[in-house]
Amino acid sequence: MPITDYLEKNSELYCDEVCLVELNPEIEEKRYVTWKEYSLTEPKHTSAYRLEITWKIFNEKANRFANALLGRGIGKGKKVAILMMNCIEWLPIYFGVLKTGAIAVPFNFRYDTDEIDYCAELAEVDVMVFGSAFIGRIEPIADKLSRKCALIYAGEGTCPTFAESYFELTANADDSNPNIEITDSDNAAIYFSSGTTGFPKAILHNHESLMHSAKCEQAHHGQTHGDVFLCIPPLYHTGAKMHWFGSLVSVGKAVLPKGTKPEYVIQAVHNERCTIVWLLVPWAQDILDDIDSGKIDLSKYDLSCWRLMHIGAQPVPPSLIKRWKSVFPNHDYDTNYGLSESIGPGCVHLGIENTHKVGAIGKAGYGWETKIVDTEGNTVARGEIGELCVKGPGVMTCYYRNEEATKECLKDGWLFTGDMAKEDEDGFIFLVDRKKDVIISGGENIYPVQIEDFLRKMNQIKDVAVIGMPDSRLGEISAAIIEVKEGFTLTEDEVNEFCLGMARYKRPRKIIFADIPRNPTGKIEKPTLRRMYCVENLVAKENES
């Protein structure tokens, strides 16, 4: 069963219920567009403060785009790229592609012109749908792209001369279900790796993967028809979209805010009565900082609707969750571990009943298996560190057009994640670090995440990243890049004194005060830091990938 069947069912049974809300909090004019107005007018109201559509409109828009693509020969085996910021059109376009049987190829909205060109070439894209924010990046390569793929503009304002308008293309298209037969084994989507070690790899998933992620998310968080999901992360990423799949399965409403400022999150929960919010570590930290500083006065908001806060995409500092629970004691908390190669959320899952195990990523998620192995592939004893491997219906088919990389990480159905982990006496898995980020200093393995978690206990520290720097004597030494909270001061001596509580070999040998770069999914961009502070070490690490 393809996941598009859920959309058809929701459209039939809950046709006039609002399913998606787009918020544009930066717009001062509070202009609202209801679904009744949206369905009757030119669908270009992204300049409104608030837009909404129903399940019926969502499904009709997906059908229109699907039929328009099919009319141009875009069906099974073809690839359609989506290069757009989060907006109310994003998901209907994605589902329109899936309904044709073609492969949806979401692009990271941070890609520059060269990366767009590279990924379009790698994925062999036949159509590219792009928004207004990307005109300047597409234009320099428009001639080259258009020789191989059609360019479709789905943004505001005048359509660029090198593209055709999505709205004109779909205006007169048939809005009925194209009824293309789709099986579990049919290819569904290509996602790109984070590109933390250079240009990204293309990750191919089939329809079984998408369906399993929906079942997994709903099983873990128990979404109901009454839940409202605040979807803040970028929809191009597996995590955001696959967490939203839980809303699709349960016929719940989702809210798409444009902006991640703490006040936007709190306002959205208050105004839209959001019950579930998925945050990244930096956003959770920023919310707490603004509450502590008085920038956000919680007494002005009714947040009683908010039942669950969950975090994924990166290791979660236990100190952060302890702090969160002190401010929001009635929130359930959960964390999910996943990779784009394992279709995003929940191949490992903590569970809201296991808050006492904060710091762990949990146990095997719904329908998943896990094991931790040594360099020979043998399962290690509990308490020992090894590479985390996962197996289940959501494992990727392959790295598209990269047989060598596929063989390295897919073995007998097991996905070798590249993450170092250990299991405690109760079977809970704790991430130790990325395999490629392990620092080997004087023969000792140093795991940066352990040092980062320790340093985050300092009240003055907003964010921290630990990297290895080349050293002629020890091979590598650990360096801590520290971002200090606004309004606080911190010295190297204070950090070194605090670090006396760590084993000597783990203590950072170098302290650097600077901002910490993170990608849109919240992961620390350690290659960027290595480029800034230790070029030799970057080359060595990236040669391993």
Coordinates of C-alpha atoms in Angstrom, one line a residue:
M1 CA 0.0 0.0 0.0
P2 CA 1.5 3.4 -1.0
I3 CA 1.4 6.2 1.5
T4 CA -0.7 8.2 -1.1
D5 CA -3.7 6.0 -0.2
Y6 CA -3.8 7.7 3.2
L7 CA -4.2 11.1 1.5
E8 CA -7.1 9.8 -0.7
K9 CA -8.8 8.3 2.4
N10 CA -8.4 11.5 4.4
S11 CA -9.8 13.5 1.5
E12 CA -12.9 11.4 1.3
L13 CA -13.7 11.1 5.0
Y14 CA -12.5 14.5 6.3
C15 CA -12.7 16.6 3.2
D16 CA -13.5 20.0 4.8
E17 CA -11.2 19.6 7.8
V18 CA -8.1 21.8 7.8
C19 CA -4.9 19.7 7.5
L20 CA -2.2 22.3 6.8
V21 CA -1.6 25.8 8.1
E22 CA 1.2 28.0 7.0
L23 CA 2.3 30.8 9.3
N24 CA 4.4 33.8 8.2
P25 CA 5.2 35.5 11.5
E26 CA 7.5 38.1 9.9
I27 CA 4.7 39.7 8.0
E28 CA 3.3 42.6 9.9
E29 CA 0.0 42.8 8.1
K30 CA -2.2 40.2 9.8
R31 CA -3.9 39.0 6.6
Y32 CA -5.6 35.6 6.9
V33 CA -6.5 33.3 4.0
T34 CA -9.0 30.6 4.9
W35 CA -9.4 27.4 2.9
K36 CA -12.6 28.7 1.4
E37 CA -10.9 31.8 0.0
Y38 CA -7.8 29.7 -0.9
S39 CA -9.9 27.3 -3.0
L40 CA -11.6 30.1 -4.9
T41 CA -8.7 32.5 -5.6
E42 CA -5.4 32.4 -7.4
P43 CA -3.4 30.1 -5.1
K44 CA -0.4 32.4 -4.6
H45 CA -1.2 33.8 -1.1
T46 CA 2.2 33.0 0.5
S47 CA 2.4 36.7 1.4
A48 CA -0.5 36.2 3.9
Y49 CA 0.2 36.0 7.6
R50 CA -1.8 32.7 7.9
L51 CA -3.0 30.3 5.2
E52 CA -4.8 27.0 5.5
I53 CA -6.0 24.2 3.3
T54 CA -8.2 21.2 3.8
W55 CA -7.6 17.5 3.1
K56 CA -9.8 17.8 0.0
I57 CA -7.8 20.8 -1.4
F58 CA -4.5 19.1 -0.5
N59 CA -5.5 16.0 -2.4
E60 CA -6.9 17.9 -5.4
K61 CA -3.7 19.9 -5.7
A62 CA -1.6 16.7 -5.6
N63 CA -3.8 15.1 -8.2
R64 CA -3.6 18.2 -10.5
F65 CA 0.2 18.2 -10.4
A66 CA 0.3 14.4 -10.9
N67 CA -1.9 14.6 -13.9
A68 CA 0.0 17.5 -15.3
L69 CA 3.3 15.5 -15.0
L70 CA 1.8 12.4 -16.4
G71 CA 0.6 14.4 -19.4
R72 CA 4.2 15.2 -20.1
G73 CA 5.5 11.6 -19.8
I74 CA 6.7 11.9 -16.2
G75 CA 5.9 8.7 -14.5
K76 CA 7.7 5.6 -13.1
G77 CA 11.4 5.8 -13.4
K78 CA 11.5 9.6 -13.8
K79 CA 12.8 11.9 -11.0
V80 CA 11.3 15.2 -9.9
A81 CA 13.4 17.5 -7.7
I82 CA 11.8 19.9 -5.2
L83 CA 13.8 22.9 -4.2
M84 CA 11.5 25.0 -2.0
M85 CA 11.4 26.5 1.5
N86 CA 8.7 25.2 3.8
C87 CA 5.3 26.4 2.5
I88 CA 1.8 25.1 2.0
E89 CA 2.5 24.0 -1.5
W90 CA 5.4 21.7 -0.5
L91 CA 3.6 18.6 0.5
P92 CA 0.9 18.7 -2.2
I93 CA 3.8 18.9 -4.8
Y94 CA 5.6 16.0 -3.1
F95 CA 2.5 13.8 -3.1
G96 CA 1.7 14.8 -6.6
V97 CA 5.1 13.3 -7.6
L98 CA 4.4 10.1 -5.7
K99 CA 1.0 9.7 -7.3
T100 CA 2.6 9.5 -10.7
G101 CA 4.9 6.7 -9.6
A102 CA 7.9 8.9 -10.3
I103 CA 10.6 9.5 -7.7
A104 CA 10.5 12.6 -5.5
V105 CA 13.9 14.2 -5.0
P106 CA 13.9 16.9 -2.2
F107 CA 16.8 19.3 -2.3
N108 CA 18.4 21.0 0.7
F109 CA 17.4 24.6 0.6
R110 CA 20.9 25.7 1.6
Y111 CA 22.4 24.2 -1.6
D112 CA 24.4 26.8 -3.6
T113 CA 24.4 26.8 -7.4
D114 CA 27.2 24.2 -7.7
E115 CA 25.5 21.8 -5.3
I116 CA 22.2 22.1 -7.1
D117 CA 24.0 21.3 -10.4
Y118 CA 25.8 18.4 -8.8
C119 CA 22.7 16.8 -7.2
A120 CA 20.6 17.3 -10.3
E121 CA 23.3 15.4 -12.3
L122 CA 23.8 12.7 -9.6
A123 CA 20.0 12.0 -9.3
E124 CA 19.4 12.3 -13.1
V125 CA 16.6 14.8 -12.5
D126 CA 13.9 15.1 -15.2
V127 CA 11.9 18.0 -13.6
M128 CA 12.9 20.6 -11.0
V129 CA 10.3 22.5 -9.1
F130 CA 11.7 25.6 -7.3
G131 CA 10.5 28.5 -5.3
S132 CA 11.3 32.2 -5.4
A133 CA 14.2 32.0 -3.0
F134 CA 16.2 30.0 -5.6
I135 CA 15.8 32.0 -8.8
G136 CA 19.3 33.5 -8.3
R137 CA 20.8 30.1 -7.7
I138 CA 19.1 28.4 -10.7
E139 CA 19.6 31.2 -13.3
P140 CA 23.4 30.7 -13.8
I141 CA 22.8 27.0 -14.7
A142 CA 19.3 27.3 -16.2
D143 CA 20.5 26.6 -19.7
K144 CA 22.5 23.6 -18.7
L145 CA 19.6 22.2 -16.5
S146 CA 17.0 22.8 -19.1
R147 CA 18.8 20.6 -21.6
K148 CA 18.0 17.6 -19.4
C149 CA 15.1 18.6 -17.2
A150 CA 12.0 20.9 -17.2
L151 CA 12.1 23.8 -14.8
I152 CA 8.9 24.7 -13.0
Y153 CA 8.5 27.8 -10.9
A154 CA 6.2 27.4 -7.8
G155 CA 6.9 30.8 -6.2
E156 CA 5.4 34.3 -5.9
G157 CA 5.6 37.0 -8.5
T158 CA 6.5 36.8 -12.1
C159 CA 7.7 33.4 -13.4
P160 CA 11.3 33.6 -14.6
T161 CA 11.7 33.4 -18.4
F162 CA 13.7 30.2 -18.1
A163 CA 10.9 28.3 -16.3
E164 CA 7.2 27.6 -16.6
S165 CA 4.6 28.4 -13.9
Y166 CA 3.5 25.6 -11.6
F167 CA 0.2 27.5 -11.0
E168 CA -0.6 27.8 -14.7
L169 CA 0.5 24.2 -15.3
T170 CA -1.9 22.9 -12.7
A171 CA -4.8 25.4 -13.1
N172 CA -6.7 23.3 -15.7
A173 CA -5.3 19.9 -14.9
D174 CA -7.6 17.0 -13.9
D175 CA -8.1 17.0 -10.1
S176 CA -9.1 13.3 -9.9
N177 CA -6.8 10.5 -8.7
P178 CA -4.6 9.3 -11.6
N179 CA -4.8 5.7 -10.2
I180 CA -1.3 4.7 -11.0
E181 CA -0.5 1.2 -9.6
I182 CA 2.3 1.5 -7.1
T183 CA 3.8 -1.4 -5.2
D184 CA 5.9 -1.5 -2.0
S185 CA 9.1 -2.3 -4.0
D186 CA 8.6 0.6 -6.4
N187 CA 11.2 3.4 -6.0
A188 CA 9.7 6.4 -4.2
A189 CA 12.2 9.0 -3.2
I190 CA 15.8 10.1 -3.3
Y191 CA 17.2 12.0 -0.3
F192 CA 20.7 13.4 0.0
S193 CA 23.1 12.7 2.9
S194 CA 24.0 15.8 5.0
G195 CA 27.1 16.3 2.9
T196 CA 29.2 16.6 6.1
T197 CA 32.2 15.1 4.3
G198 CA 31.9 16.9 0.9
F199 CA 29.3 16.6 -1.7
P200 CA 26.2 14.5 -0.6
K201 CA 25.3 11.0 -1.6
A202 CA 21.9 10.2 -3.1
I203 CA 19.9 7.8 -0.9
L204 CA 17.2 5.8 -2.7
H205 CA 14.1 4.6 -0.9
N206 CA 11.1 2.6 -2.0
H207 CA 7.4 2.9 -1.1
E208 CA 7.7 0.4 1.7
S209 CA 10.2 2.7 3.4
L210 CA 7.8 5.6 3.3
M211 CA 4.9 3.6 4.6
H212 CA 7.0 2.1 7.4
S213 CA 8.1 5.5 8.6
A214 CA 4.5 6.5 8.9
K215 CA 3.5 3.5 10.9
C216 CA 6.7 3.8 13.0
E217 CA 6.0 7.5 13.9
Q218 CA 2.4 6.9 14.8
A219 CA 3.2 3.9 16.9
H220 CA 5.8 5.8 18.9
H221 CA 3.9 9.0 19.5
G222 CA 0.3 7.9 19.4
Q223 CA -1.0 10.8 17.3
T224 CA -4.8 11.1 17.3
H225 CA -7.2 13.0 15.2
G226 CA -7.2 15.8 17.8
D227 CA -3.4 16.3 17.7
V228 CA -1.8 19.4 16.1
F229 CA 1.8 19.0 15.0
L230 CA 4.1 22.0 14.8
C231 CA 6.4 21.1 12.0
I232 CA 9.4 23.5 12.2
P233 CA 12.3 21.7 10.5
P234 CA 12.8 21.8 6.7
L235 CA 10.4 19.4 4.8
Y236 CA 13.2 18.4 2.4
H237 CA 14.7 16.4 5.3
T238 CA 13.4 12.9 6.1
G239 CA 13.0 13.7 9.8
A240 CA 10.5 16.5 9.4
K241 CA 8.4 14.9 6.7
M242 CA 8.4 11.5 8.2
H243 CA 7.3 12.9 11.6
W244 CA 4.5 14.6 9.8
F245 CA 3.5 11.2 8.3
G246 CA 2.2 10.5 11.8
S247 CA -0.3 13.3 11.3
L248 CA -1.2 11.9 7.9
V249 CA -2.0 8.5 9.4
S250 CA -4.0 10.0 12.3
V251 CA -5.7 12.7 10.2
G252 CA -4.2 15.4 12.4
K253 CA -3.6 19.0 11.6
A254 CA 0.0 20.3 11.0
V255 CA 1.3 23.9 11.3
L256 CA 4.2 25.0 9.1
P257 CA 5.8 28.2 10.6
K258 CA 8.3 30.2 8.5
G259 CA 10.9 31.0 11.1
T260 CA 12.4 29.3 14.2
K261 CA 12.6 32.2 16.6
P262 CA 11.6 31.1 20.1
E263 CA 8.7 33.6 20.2
Y264 CA 7.4 32.2 16.9
V265 CA 7.3 28.7 18.4
I266 CA 5.5 29.8 21.6
Q267 CA 3.1 32.0 19.7
A268 CA 2.2 29.1 17.3
V269 CA 1.6 26.7 20.1
H270 CA -0.7 29.3 21.8
N271 CA -2.6 30.4 18.8
E272 CA -2.9 27.1 16.9
R273 CA -3.3 24.9 20.0
C274 CA -0.4 22.7 19.0
T275 CA 0.0 19.5 21.0
I276 CA 3.2 18.0 19.6
V277 CA 6.4 20.0 18.8
W278 CA 9.6 18.5 17.4
L279 CA 12.6 20.7 18.2
L280 CA 16.3 20.6 17.4
V281 CA 18.8 21.1 20.2
P282 CA 19.6 24.7 19.3
W283 CA 16.0 25.7 19.2
A284 CA 15.2 24.2 22.5
Q285 CA 18.2 25.9 24.0
D286 CA 17.1 29.2 22.5
I287 CA 13.6 28.9 23.9
L288 CA 14.9 28.2 27.4
D289 CA 17.4 31.1 27.2
D290 CA 14.7 33.5 26.1
I291 CA 12.5 32.4 29.0
D292 CA 15.3 32.8 31.4
S293 CA 16.2 36.2 30.2
G294 CA 12.6 37.5 30.2
K295 CA 12.3 37.9 26.5
I296 CA 9.5 35.4 26.7
D297 CA 6.9 35.8 29.4
L298 CA 5.1 32.4 29.7
S299 CA 2.3 34.0 31.8
K300 CA 1.1 35.6 28.5
Y301 CA 0.5 32.3 26.8
D302 CA -1.8 29.3 27.3
L303 CA 0.4 26.3 26.5
S304 CA -1.7 23.7 28.3
C305 CA -2.4 22.0 24.9
W306 CA 1.3 21.1 24.5
R307 CA 1.7 17.5 25.5
L308 CA 4.9 16.3 23.8
M309 CA 8.3 17.8 23.0
H310 CA 10.6 15.5 21.1
I311 CA 14.1 15.9 19.7
G312 CA 16.1 14.1 17.0
A313 CA 18.8 14.5 14.4
Q314 CA 21.6 14.7 16.9
P315 CA 22.8 13.7 20.4
V316 CA 20.7 15.4 23.1
P317 CA 22.6 16.7 26.1
P318 CA 20.9 15.3 29.3
S319 CA 21.4 18.7 31.0
L320 CA 19.2 20.3 28.3
I321 CA 16.2 17.9 29.0
K322 CA 16.6 18.3 32.8
R323 CA 16.4 22.1 32.3
W324 CA 13.4 21.7 29.9
K325 CA 11.5 19.6 32.4
S326 CA 12.1 22.1 35.1
V327 CA 10.4 24.7 33.0
F328 CA 7.8 22.4 31.4
P329 CA 7.2 19.7 34.0
N330 CA 4.0 18.4 32.4
H331 CA 5.5 17.8 29.0
D332 CA 6.2 14.2 27.8
Y333 CA 9.6 14.0 26.3
D334 CA 11.0 11.7 23.7
T335 CA 14.0 11.3 21.4
N336 CA 14.3 9.5 18.1
Y337 CA 17.4 8.4 16.4
G338 CA 17.4 7.9 12.6
L339 CA 19.3 8.6 9.4
S340 CA 18.3 9.5 6.0
E341 CA 19.5 6.0 5.1
S342 CA 16.9 4.6 7.5
I343 CA 14.1 6.9 6.4
G344 CA 14.4 9.4 9.2
P345 CA 12.6 9.0 12.6
G346 CA 12.6 6.1 15.0
C347 CA 14.8 3.2 14.0
V348 CA 16.0 3.7 17.6
H349 CA 13.5 5.2 20.0
L350 CA 13.6 6.2 23.7
G351 CA 9.9 6.3 24.4
I352 CA 8.0 8.8 26.6
E353 CA 7.9 6.2 29.4
N354 CA 11.7 6.1 29.7
T355 CA 12.5 9.7 30.7
H356 CA 14.7 8.2 33.5
K357 CA 17.0 7.1 30.7
V358 CA 17.6 10.6 29.2
G359 CA 20.9 10.6 27.5
A360 CA 20.2 7.3 25.7
I361 CA 18.7 7.2 22.2
G362 CA 16.7 4.2 23.3
K363 CA 16.0 0.8 22.0
A364 CA 15.1 -0.6 18.5
G365 CA 12.1 1.3 17.2
Y366 CA 8.8 -0.2 15.9
G367 CA 9.6 -2.9 13.3
W368 CA 13.4 -2.4 13.7
E369 CA 16.4 -4.5 14.9
T370 CA 19.7 -3.2 16.3
K371 CA 23.1 -4.5 17.1
I372 CA 26.5 -3.0 18.0
V373 CA 29.6 -4.5 16.3
D374 CA 33.4 -4.3 16.4
T375 CA 35.6 -3.7 13.4
E376 CA 35.2 -7.3 12.4
G377 CA 31.4 -7.2 12.4
N378 CA 31.1 -9.2 15.6
T379 CA 28.5 -8.2 18.2
V380 CA 30.2 -6.6 21.2
A381 CA 29.4 -7.2 24.9
R382 CA 27.1 -4.8 26.7
G383 CA 29.0 -1.8 27.9
E384 CA 31.6 -2.0 25.1
I385 CA 31.8 0.6 22.3
G386 CA 31.2 -0.4 18.7
E387 CA 29.4 0.6 15.5
L388 CA 25.6 0.8 15.7
C389 CA 23.8 -1.2 13.0
V390 CA 20.1 -1.2 12.2
K391 CA 17.8 -3.4 10.2
G392 CA 14.2 -3.0 9.2
P393 CA 11.7 -2.1 6.4
G394 CA 12.9 1.5 6.3
V395 CA 16.5 0.8 5.3
M396 CA 17.4 2.4 2.0
T397 CA 17.6 0.5 -1.2
C398 CA 21.0 1.8 -2.1
Y399 CA 23.2 4.9 -2.6
Y400 CA 22.0 5.8 -6.1
R401 CA 24.7 5.3 -8.7
N402 CA 27.3 4.6 -6.0
E403 CA 27.7 0.8 -5.7
E404 CA 31.0 1.0 -3.7
A405 CA 29.5 3.2 -0.9
T406 CA 26.4 0.9 -0.8
K407 CA 28.6 -2.1 -0.2
E408 CA 30.4 -0.4 2.6
C409 CA 27.4 0.3 4.7
L410 CA 24.7 -2.3 3.6
K411 CA 25.7 -5.9 4.6
D412 CA 23.1 -8.7 4.8
G413 CA 20.3 -6.3 5.2
W414 CA 22.0 -4.4 8.0
L415 CA 22.8 -0.7 7.7
F416 CA 26.1 0.2 9.3
T417 CA 25.4 3.7 10.5
G418 CA 28.9 5.0 11.2
D419 CA 27.8 6.0 14.7
M420 CA 29.8 4.6 17.7
A421 CA 27.5 3.5 20.5
K422 CA 27.2 1.3 23.6
E423 CA 24.4 -0.5 25.3
D424 CA 23.8 -0.4 29.1
E425 CA 22.7 -3.2 31.4
D426 CA 19.0 -2.5 30.6
G427 CA 19.5 -2.7 26.8
F428 CA 19.3 1.1 26.2
I429 CA 21.7 2.4 23.5
F430 CA 23.8 5.5 24.1
L431 CA 25.6 7.3 21.2
V432 CA 29.2 7.8 21.8
D433 CA 30.2 9.6 18.6
R434 CA 30.4 9.5 14.8
K435 CA 33.0 6.9 13.8
K436 CA 34.8 9.5 11.7
D437 CA 34.8 12.1 14.5
V438 CA 36.6 9.9 17.0
I439 CA 39.9 11.6 18.1
I440 CA 42.9 9.3 18.6
S441 CA 45.3 11.1 20.9
G442 CA 48.4 9.2 22.0
G443 CA 46.7 5.9 21.3
E444 CA 43.6 6.8 23.3
N445 CA 40.2 7.0 21.7
I446 CA 38.4 10.3 22.6
Y447 CA 34.7 10.7 21.9
P448 CA 33.9 14.4 21.3
V449 CA 30.2 14.0 22.3
Q450 CA 31.2 12.9 25.8
I451 CA 33.3 16.1 26.3
E452 CA 30.5 18.3 24.7
D453 CA 27.9 16.9 27.1
F454 CA 30.2 17.5 30.1
L455 CA 30.9 21.1 29.0
R456 CA 27.3 21.9 28.4
K457 CA 26.8 21.7 32.2
M458 CA 28.5 25.0 32.4
N459 CA 25.7 27.6 32.7
Q460 CA 27.6 30.2 30.6
I461 CA 27.9 27.9 27.5
K462 CA 25.2 28.1 24.8
D463 CA 26.8 25.6 22.4
V464 CA 30.0 23.6 22.1
A465 CA 31.8 21.4 19.6
V466 CA 34.9 19.3 20.1
I467 CA 37.1 18.4 17.2
G468 CA 40.5 16.8 16.7
M469 CA 43.5 19.0 15.8
P470 CA 46.8 17.7 14.4
D471 CA 49.6 17.3 16.9
S472 CA 53.2 16.3 16.1
R473 CA 53.6 14.3 19.3
L474 CA 50.2 12.8 20.1
G475 CA 48.8 12.6 16.5
E476 CA 45.7 14.6 17.5
I477 CA 44.6 16.7 20.4
S478 CA 41.0 17.7 21.4
A479 CA 39.9 21.3 20.9
A480 CA 36.7 22.7 22.3
I481 CA 35.0 25.5 20.3
I482 CA 32.7 27.2 22.7
E483 CA 29.8 29.6 22.0
V484 CA 29.0 31.7 25.1
K485 CA 25.4 32.7 26.0
E486 CA 24.4 36.2 25.3
G487 CA 25.0 38.4 28.4
F488 CA 27.6 36.0 29.9
T489 CA 31.3 36.0 30.0
L490 CA 33.7 33.0 30.2
T491 CA 37.4 32.6 30.3
E492 CA 39.8 29.8 29.2
D493 CA 40.9 29.4 32.8
E494 CA 37.3 28.9 34.0
V495 CA 36.8 26.2 31.4
N496 CA 40.0 24.4 32.3
E497 CA 39.1 24.5 35.9
F498 CA 35.7 23.1 35.2
C499 CA 37.2 20.3 33.1
L500 CA 39.2 19.0 36.1
G501 CA 36.1 16.9 36.7
M502 CA 36.9 14.9 33.6
A503 CA 39.5 12.2 33.1
R504 CA 42.8 13.9 32.2
Y505 CA 43.1 12.4 28.7
K506 CA 39.6 13.7 27.8
R507 CA 40.3 17.3 28.8
P508 CA 40.4 19.7 25.8
R509 CA 44.0 20.8 25.1
K510 CA 42.8 23.9 23.3
I511 CA 39.9 26.3 24.0
I512 CA 38.4 28.5 21.2
F513 CA 35.6 31.0 21.8
A514 CA 33.5 31.3 18.6
D515 CA 30.1 30.7 17.1
I516 CA 29.1 27.1 16.4
P517 CA 27.8 26.5 12.8
R518 CA 24.9 24.0 12.5
N519 CA 23.1 22.8 9.4
P520 CA 19.3 23.1 8.9
T521 CA 18.7 19.8 10.8
G522 CA 20.7 21.0 13.8
K523 CA 23.8 19.0 13.3
I524 CA 27.1 20.7 14.1
E525 CA 29.1 21.3 10.9
K526 CA 32.4 19.9 12.1
P527 CA 33.9 19.9 8.6
T528 CA 33.4 23.7 8.6
L529 CA 35.2 23.9 12.0
R530 CA 38.0 21.8 10.8
R531 CA 38.4 24.0 7.7
M532 CA 38.6 27.0 10.0
Y533 CA 41.0 25.5 12.6
C534 CA 42.8 22.5 11.3
V535 CA 42.9 21.9 7.5
E536 CA 45.3 18.9 7.8
N537 CA 42.9 17.1 10.1
L538 CA 39.9 17.8 7.7
V539 CA 41.8 16.2 4.8
A540 CA 42.5 13.1 6.9
K541 CA 39.0 12.7 8.1
E542 CA 37.3 13.3 4.7
N543 CA 39.7 10.8 3.1
E544 CA 38.1 8.2 5.4
S545 CA 34.6 8.8 4.0

